[in-house]
Short mmCIF file of C-alpha atoms and ligand atoms in Angstrom, two decimals:
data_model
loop_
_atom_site.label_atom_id
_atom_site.label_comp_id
_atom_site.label_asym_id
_atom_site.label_seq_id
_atom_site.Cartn_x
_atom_site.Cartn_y
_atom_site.Cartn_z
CA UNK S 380 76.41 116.49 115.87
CA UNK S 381 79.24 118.17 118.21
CA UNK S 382 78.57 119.23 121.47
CA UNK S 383 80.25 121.75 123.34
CA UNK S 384 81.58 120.13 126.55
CA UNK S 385 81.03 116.44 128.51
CA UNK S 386 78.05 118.06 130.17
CA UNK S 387 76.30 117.25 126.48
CA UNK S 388 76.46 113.97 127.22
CA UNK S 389 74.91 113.75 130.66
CA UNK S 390 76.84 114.91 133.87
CA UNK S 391 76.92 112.01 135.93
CA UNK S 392 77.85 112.81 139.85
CA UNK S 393 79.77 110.18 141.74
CA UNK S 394 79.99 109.88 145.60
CA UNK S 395 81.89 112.01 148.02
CA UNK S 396 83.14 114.74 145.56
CA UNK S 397 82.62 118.62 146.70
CA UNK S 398 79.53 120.64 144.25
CA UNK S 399 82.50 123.14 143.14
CA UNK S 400 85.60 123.37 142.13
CA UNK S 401 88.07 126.59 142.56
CA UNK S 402 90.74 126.09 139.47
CA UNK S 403 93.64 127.96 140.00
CA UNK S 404 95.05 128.84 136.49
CA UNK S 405 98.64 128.78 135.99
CA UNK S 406 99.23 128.75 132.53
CA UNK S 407 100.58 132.11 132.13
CA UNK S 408 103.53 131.56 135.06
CA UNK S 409 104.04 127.93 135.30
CA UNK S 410 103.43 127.59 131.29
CA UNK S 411 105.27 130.68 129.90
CA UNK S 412 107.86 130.30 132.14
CA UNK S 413 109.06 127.01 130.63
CA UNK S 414 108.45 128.23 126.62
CA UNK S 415 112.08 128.33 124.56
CA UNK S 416 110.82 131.52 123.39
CA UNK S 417 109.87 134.82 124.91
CA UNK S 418 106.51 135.29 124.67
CA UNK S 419 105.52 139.39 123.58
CA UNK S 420 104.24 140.67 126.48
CA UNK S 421 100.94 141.75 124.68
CA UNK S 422 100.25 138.47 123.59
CA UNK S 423 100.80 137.50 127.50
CA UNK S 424 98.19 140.41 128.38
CA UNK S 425 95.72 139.49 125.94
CA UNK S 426 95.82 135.40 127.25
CA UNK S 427 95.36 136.37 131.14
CA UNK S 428 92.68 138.66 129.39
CA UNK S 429 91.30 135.92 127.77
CA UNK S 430 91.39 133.27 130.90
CA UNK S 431 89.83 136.07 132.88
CA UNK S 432 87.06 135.88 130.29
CA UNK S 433 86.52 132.26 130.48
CA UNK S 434 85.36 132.32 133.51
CA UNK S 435 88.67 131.60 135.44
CA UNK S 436 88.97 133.55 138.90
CA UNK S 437 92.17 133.04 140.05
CA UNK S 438 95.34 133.68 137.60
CA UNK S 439 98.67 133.04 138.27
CA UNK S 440 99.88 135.73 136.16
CA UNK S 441 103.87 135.88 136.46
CA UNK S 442 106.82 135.62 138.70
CA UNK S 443 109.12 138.36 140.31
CA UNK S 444 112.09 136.21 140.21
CA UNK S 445 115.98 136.82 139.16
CA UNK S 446 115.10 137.52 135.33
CA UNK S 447 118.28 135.62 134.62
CA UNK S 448 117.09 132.48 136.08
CA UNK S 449 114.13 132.80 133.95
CA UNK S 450 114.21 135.23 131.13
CA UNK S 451 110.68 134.44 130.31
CA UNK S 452 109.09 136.29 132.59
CA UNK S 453 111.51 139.22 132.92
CA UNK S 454 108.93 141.58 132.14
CA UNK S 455 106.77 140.90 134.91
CA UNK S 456 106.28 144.31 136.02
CA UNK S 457 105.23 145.55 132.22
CA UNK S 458 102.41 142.86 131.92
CA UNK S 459 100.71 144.07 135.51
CA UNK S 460 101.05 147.39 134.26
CA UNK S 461 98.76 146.40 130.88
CA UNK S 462 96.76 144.43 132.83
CA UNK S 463 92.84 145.39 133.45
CA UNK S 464 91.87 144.07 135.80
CA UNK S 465 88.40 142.05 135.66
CA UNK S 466 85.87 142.13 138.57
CA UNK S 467 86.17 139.14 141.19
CA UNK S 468 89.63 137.73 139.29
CA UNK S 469 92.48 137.76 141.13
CA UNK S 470 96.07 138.10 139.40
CA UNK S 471 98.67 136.06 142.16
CA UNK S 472 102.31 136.39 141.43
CA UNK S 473 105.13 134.26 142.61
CA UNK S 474 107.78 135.87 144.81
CA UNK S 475 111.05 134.01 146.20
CA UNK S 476 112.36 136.68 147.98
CA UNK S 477 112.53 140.18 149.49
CA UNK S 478 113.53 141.38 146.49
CA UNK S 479 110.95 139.92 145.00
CA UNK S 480 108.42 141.25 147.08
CA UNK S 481 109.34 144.75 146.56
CA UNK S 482 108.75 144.65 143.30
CA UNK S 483 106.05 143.02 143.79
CA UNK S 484 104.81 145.89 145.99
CA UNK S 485 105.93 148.90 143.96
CA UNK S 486 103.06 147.13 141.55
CA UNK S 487 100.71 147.11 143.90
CA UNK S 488 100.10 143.34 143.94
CA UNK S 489 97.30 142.18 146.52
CA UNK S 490 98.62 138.13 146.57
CA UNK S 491 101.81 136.29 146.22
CA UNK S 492 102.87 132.98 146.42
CA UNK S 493 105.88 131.93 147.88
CA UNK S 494 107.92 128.30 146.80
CA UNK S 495 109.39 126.05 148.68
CA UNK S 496 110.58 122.65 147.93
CA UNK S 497 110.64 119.44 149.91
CA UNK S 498 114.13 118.50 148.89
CA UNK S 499 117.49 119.68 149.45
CA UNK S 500 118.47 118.97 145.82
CA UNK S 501 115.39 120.78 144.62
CA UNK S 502 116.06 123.84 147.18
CA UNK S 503 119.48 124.38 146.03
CA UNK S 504 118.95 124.04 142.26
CA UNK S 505 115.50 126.15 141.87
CA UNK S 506 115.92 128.96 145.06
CA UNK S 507 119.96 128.85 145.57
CA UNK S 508 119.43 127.62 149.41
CA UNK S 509 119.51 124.86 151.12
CA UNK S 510 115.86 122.55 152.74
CA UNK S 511 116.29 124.55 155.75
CA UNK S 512 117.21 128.15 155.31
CA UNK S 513 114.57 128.20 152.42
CA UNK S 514 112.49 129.13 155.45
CA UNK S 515 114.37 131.53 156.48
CA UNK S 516 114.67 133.28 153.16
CA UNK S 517 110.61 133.11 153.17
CA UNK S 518 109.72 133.97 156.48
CA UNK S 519 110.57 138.45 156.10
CA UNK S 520 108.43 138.13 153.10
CA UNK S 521 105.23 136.12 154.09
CA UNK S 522 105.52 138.83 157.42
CA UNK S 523 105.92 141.30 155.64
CA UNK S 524 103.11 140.78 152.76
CA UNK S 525 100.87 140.15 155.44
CA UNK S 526 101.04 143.19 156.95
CA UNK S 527 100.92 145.68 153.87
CA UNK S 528 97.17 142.73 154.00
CA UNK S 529 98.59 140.65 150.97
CA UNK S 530 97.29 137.24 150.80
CA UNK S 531 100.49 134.71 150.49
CA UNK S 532 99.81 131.21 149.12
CA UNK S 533 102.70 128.33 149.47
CA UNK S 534 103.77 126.39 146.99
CA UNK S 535 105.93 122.99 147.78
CA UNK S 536 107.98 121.27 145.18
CA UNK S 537 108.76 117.47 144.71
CA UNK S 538 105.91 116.52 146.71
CA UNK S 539 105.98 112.54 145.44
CA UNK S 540 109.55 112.52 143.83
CA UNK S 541 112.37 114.17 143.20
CA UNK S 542 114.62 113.75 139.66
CA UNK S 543 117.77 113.64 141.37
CA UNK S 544 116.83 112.29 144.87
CA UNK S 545 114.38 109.63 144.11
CA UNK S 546 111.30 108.53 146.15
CA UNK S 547 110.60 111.58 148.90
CA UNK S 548 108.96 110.61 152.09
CA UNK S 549 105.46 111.46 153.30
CA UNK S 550 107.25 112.90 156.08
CA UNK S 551 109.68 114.80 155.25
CA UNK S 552 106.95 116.01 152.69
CA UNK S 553 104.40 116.93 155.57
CA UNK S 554 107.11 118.15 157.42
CA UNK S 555 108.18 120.92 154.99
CA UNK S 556 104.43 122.13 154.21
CA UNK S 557 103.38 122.87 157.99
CA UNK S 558 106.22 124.72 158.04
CA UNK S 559 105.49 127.14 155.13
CA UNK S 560 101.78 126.85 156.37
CA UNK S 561 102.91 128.06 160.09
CA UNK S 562 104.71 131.27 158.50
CA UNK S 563 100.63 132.34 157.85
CA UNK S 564 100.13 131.80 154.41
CA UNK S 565 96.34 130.75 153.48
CA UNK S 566 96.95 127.74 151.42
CA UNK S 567 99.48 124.81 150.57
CA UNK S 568 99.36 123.65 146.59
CA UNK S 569 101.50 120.34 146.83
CA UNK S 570 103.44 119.99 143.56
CA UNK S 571 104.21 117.09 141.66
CA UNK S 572 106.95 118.73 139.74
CA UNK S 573 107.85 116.24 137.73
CA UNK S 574 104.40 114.32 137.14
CA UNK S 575 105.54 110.77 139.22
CA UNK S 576 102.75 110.25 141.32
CA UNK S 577 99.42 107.85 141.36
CA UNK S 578 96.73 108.17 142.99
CA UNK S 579 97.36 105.82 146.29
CA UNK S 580 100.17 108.45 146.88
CA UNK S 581 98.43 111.10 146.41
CA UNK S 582 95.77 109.54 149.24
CA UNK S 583 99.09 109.41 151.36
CA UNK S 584 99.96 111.90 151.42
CA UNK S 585 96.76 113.94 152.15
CA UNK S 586 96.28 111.36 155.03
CA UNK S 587 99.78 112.40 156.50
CA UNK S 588 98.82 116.07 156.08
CA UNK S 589 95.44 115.05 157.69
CA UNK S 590 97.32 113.46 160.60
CA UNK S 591 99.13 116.44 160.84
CA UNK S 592 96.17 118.72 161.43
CA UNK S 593 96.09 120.01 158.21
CA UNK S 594 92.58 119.58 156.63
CA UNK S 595 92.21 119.71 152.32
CA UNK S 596 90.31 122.86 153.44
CA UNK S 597 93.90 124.22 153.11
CA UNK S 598 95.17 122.47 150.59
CA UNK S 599 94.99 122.62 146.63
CA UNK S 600 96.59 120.02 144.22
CA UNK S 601 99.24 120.92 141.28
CA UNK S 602 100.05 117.94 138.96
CA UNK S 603 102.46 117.82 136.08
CA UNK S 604 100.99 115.32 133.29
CA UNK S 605 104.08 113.64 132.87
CA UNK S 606 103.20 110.51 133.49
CA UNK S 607 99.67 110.87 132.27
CA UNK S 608 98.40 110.78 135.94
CA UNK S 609 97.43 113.92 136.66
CA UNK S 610 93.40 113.70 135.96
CA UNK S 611 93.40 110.38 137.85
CA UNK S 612 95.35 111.97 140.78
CA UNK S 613 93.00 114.96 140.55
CA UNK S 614 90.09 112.60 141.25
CA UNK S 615 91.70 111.15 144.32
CA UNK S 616 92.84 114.13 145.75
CA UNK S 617 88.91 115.33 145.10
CA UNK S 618 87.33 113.24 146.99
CA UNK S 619 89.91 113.43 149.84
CA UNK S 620 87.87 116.63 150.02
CA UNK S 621 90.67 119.20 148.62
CA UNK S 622 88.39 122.03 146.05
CA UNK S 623 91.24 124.03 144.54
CA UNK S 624 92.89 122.44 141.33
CA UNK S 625 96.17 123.93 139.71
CA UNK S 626 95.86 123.67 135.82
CA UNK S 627 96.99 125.16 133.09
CA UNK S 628 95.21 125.97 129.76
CA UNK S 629 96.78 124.04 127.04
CA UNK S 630 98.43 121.55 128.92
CA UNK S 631 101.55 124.10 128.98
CA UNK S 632 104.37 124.08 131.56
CA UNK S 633 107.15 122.94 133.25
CA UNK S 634 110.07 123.83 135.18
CA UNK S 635 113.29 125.24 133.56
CA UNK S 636 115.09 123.84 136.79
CA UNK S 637 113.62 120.33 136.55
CA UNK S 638 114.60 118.54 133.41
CA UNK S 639 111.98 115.88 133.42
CA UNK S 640 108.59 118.12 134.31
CA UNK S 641 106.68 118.66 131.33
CA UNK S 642 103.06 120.71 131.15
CA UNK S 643 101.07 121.06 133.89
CA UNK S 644 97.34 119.24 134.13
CA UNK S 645 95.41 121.04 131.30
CA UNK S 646 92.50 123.26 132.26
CA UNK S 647 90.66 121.68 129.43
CA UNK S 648 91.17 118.34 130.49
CA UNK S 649 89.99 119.15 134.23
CA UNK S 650 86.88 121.23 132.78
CA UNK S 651 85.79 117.89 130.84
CA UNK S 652 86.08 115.58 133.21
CA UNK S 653 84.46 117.95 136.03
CA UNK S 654 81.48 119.54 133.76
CA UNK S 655 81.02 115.41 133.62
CA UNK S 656 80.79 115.03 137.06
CA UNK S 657 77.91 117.71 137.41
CA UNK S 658 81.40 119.92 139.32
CA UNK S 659 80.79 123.59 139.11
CA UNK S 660 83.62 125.54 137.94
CA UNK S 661 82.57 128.51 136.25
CA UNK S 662 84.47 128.39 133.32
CA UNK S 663 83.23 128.25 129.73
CA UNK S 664 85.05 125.41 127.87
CA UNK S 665 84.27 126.60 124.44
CA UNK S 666 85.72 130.34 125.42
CA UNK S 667 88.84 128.46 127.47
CA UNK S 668 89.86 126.01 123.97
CA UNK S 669 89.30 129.12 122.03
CA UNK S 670 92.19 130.95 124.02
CA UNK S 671 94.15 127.74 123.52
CA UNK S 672 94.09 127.77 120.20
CA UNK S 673 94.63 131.09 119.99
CA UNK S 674 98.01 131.28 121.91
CA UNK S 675 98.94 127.60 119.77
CA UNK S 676 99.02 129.83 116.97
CA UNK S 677 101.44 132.56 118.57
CA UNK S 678 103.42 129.86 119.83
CA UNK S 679 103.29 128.02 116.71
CA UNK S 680 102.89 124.38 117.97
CA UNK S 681 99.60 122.55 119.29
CA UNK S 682 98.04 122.25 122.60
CA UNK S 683 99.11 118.91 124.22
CA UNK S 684 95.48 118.98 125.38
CA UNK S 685 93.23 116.35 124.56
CA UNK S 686 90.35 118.60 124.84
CA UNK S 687 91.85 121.27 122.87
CA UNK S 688 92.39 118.80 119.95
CA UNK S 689 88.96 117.09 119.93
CA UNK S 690 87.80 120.54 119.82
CA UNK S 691 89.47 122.87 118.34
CA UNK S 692 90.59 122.93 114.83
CA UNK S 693 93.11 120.23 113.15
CA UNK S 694 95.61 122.38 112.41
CA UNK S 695 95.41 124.74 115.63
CA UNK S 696 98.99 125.50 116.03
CA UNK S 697 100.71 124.13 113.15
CA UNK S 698 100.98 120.18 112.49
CA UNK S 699 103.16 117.89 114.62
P1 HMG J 1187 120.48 134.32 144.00
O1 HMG J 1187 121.35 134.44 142.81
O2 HMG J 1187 120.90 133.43 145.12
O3 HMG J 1187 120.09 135.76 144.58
O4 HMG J 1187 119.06 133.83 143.45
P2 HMG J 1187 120.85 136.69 145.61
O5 HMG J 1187 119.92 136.94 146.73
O6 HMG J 1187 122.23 136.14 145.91
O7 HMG J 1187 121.03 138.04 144.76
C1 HMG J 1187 121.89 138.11 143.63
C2 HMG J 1187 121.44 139.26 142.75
O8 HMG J 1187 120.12 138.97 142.25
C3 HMG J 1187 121.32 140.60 143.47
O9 HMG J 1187 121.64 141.63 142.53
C4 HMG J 1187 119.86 140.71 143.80
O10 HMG J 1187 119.36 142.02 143.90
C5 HMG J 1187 119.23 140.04 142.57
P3 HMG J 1187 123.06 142.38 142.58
O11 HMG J 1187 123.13 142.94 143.96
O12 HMG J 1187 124.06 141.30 142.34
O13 HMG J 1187 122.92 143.34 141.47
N1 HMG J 1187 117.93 139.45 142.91
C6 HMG J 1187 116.79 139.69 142.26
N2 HMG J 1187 116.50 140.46 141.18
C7 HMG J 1187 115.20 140.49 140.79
N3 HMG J 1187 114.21 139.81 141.41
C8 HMG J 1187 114.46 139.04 142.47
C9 HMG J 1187 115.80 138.96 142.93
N4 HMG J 1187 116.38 138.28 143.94
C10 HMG J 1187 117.68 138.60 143.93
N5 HMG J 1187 113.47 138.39 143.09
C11 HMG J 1187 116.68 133.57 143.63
C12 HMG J 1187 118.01 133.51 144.35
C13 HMG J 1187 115.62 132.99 144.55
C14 HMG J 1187 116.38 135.00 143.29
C15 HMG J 1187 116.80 132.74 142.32
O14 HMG J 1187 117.20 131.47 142.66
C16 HMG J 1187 115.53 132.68 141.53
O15 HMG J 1187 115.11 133.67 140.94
N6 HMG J 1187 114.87 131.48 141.49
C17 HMG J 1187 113.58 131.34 140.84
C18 HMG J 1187 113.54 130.07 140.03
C19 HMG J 1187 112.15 129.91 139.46
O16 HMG J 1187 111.43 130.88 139.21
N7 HMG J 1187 111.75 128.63 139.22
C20 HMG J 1187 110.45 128.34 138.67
C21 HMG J 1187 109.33 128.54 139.64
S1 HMG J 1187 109.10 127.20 140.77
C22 HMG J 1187 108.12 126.06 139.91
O17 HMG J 1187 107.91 126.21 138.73
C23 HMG J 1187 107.48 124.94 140.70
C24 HMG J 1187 105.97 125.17 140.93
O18 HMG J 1187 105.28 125.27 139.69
C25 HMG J 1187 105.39 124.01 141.75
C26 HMG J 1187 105.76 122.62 141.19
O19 HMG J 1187 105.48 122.34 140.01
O20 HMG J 1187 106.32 121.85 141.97
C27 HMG J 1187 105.72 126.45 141.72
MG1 MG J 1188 104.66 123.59 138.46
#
């Protein structure tokens, strides 16, 4: 006999760990955007669609970025035009610049995220500026959003390592994040770009934030699975009391402008272990590895999710 999802087998609550979970799904952005080929942009409408469906409420859905930097997403502005949108789902997009935010505008987005990095290396390679006038280059558009009453998350990059500088310090992490907080956006997501850190880092470096004055109320988590740490890190950062989890269905992702970051946490993977846990999340897991397998097929290779393969059909996606 199958069952469904870990919650067949008993959901077992442990100690200190919120009743819900907020996942913020960035499979379509964060996945698509690192794909060698171009996704059709109805096959892009039909997964945020889909996602929407499962039961996820927050969708990262594209980026208004240089399309030459990334190609994959240069038809951002044709995939919000097909999209429907669903009741209570909201549809964030990332934006760099004023450029950016413009055309973010003339789509009438409601929420953008901005993304900063914590290293100069990082800064220079992914936005073309250096650590410090990254700010500057945000600061017009998080003023700006907020008055035409968009809501403007932050992203920060190389949060617990950097490919070509090494170890990054607490610090100079914590540093960079209050300062994208203090421009007024609603909510840091603290990236581990390129999947290096554990879990006693991740404790860090919420305790540094905590010193800080910043509270997980305003935090959320965004782990690449390089390293096969991201659930474990997850967990720590969870009961640190931080609620909103970056994931991406399928286990897809990456950065084009960092070499060694592969997919992002997959939603699947974070639905099974928090369904386990007796975590609300709202989202159906049968309905979620159904889209998975769905887009394997379009992108004719398998899910690197666990879940997805336990559950989905062997040869979802072709054979590896
Ligand atoms: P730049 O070349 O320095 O831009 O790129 P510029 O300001 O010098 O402008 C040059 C030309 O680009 C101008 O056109 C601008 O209009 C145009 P021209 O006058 O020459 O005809 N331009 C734009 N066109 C469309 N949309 C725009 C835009 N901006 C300028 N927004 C820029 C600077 C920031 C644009 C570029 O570096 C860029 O697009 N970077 C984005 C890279 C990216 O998307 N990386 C992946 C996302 S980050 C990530 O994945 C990490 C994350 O997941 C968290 C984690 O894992 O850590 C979030
Ligand atoms: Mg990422």
């Amino acid at each position: 006999m199958t069952t469904a999802g870990s919650a067949g087998y008993g959901a077992y609550r442990l100690d200190g760990l919120p009743a819900r979970v907020t996942i913020h799904e960035v499979g379509p952005r964060d996945g698509l955007q690192n794909e060698a080929a171009i996704v059709p942009v109805e096959v892009k409408a039909e997964f945020v669609a889909r996602l929407a469906r499962a039961g996820l409420t927050r969708i990262e859905t594209t980026s208004f970025v240089h399309p030459k930097w990334v190609p994959q997403l240069a038809d951002a502005a044709e995939l919000l035009d097909r999209l429907e949108p669903a009741p209570g789902v909201r549809y964030p997009v990332l934006v760099p610049n004023e450029r950016g935010l413009d055309r973010a505008l003339e789509r009438g987005v409601t929420e953008i995220a901005i993304f900063g990095s914590a290293t100069e290396t990082f800064a220079r390679r992914n936005l073309n500026q250096g650590l410090e006038s990254q700010f500057a280059m945000f600061a017009p558009v998080v003023e700006r959003a907020l008055r035409h009453g968009m809501k403007v998350r932050a992203y920060l990059s190389m949060c617990f390592g950097d490919p070509w500088e090494g170890a990054v310090p607490v610090e100079q992490v914590v540093r960079a994040g209050v300062r994208l907080l203090d421009l007024g956006c609603f909510e840091l997501s603290l990236g581990d770009t390129i999947g290096v850190g554990t879990p006693g880092h991740v404790a860090a470096l919420l305790d540094g934030f905590a010193a800080a004055g910043v509270g997980p109320e305003r935090l959320a988590v965004h782990f690449h699975d390089t390293y096969g740490q991201a659930l474990a890190n997850t967990l720590t950062a969870l009961t640190k009391g931080v609620t909103v989890v970056d994931a991406s269905a399928g286990g897809l992702g990456g950065c084009p402008y960092a070499e060694s970051a592969t997919g992002n946490l997959a939603t699947e993977d974070l639905v099974w272990m928090l369904d386990g846990l007796g975590v609300e999340t709202g989202v159906d897991l049968t309905s979620l590895v159904e889209t998975s397998v769905w887009l394997a097929d379009r992108l004719g290779r398998p899910s690197v999710s666990r879940v997805v393969r336990a559950l989905g059909p062997a040869d979802a996606g072709g054979s590896d």
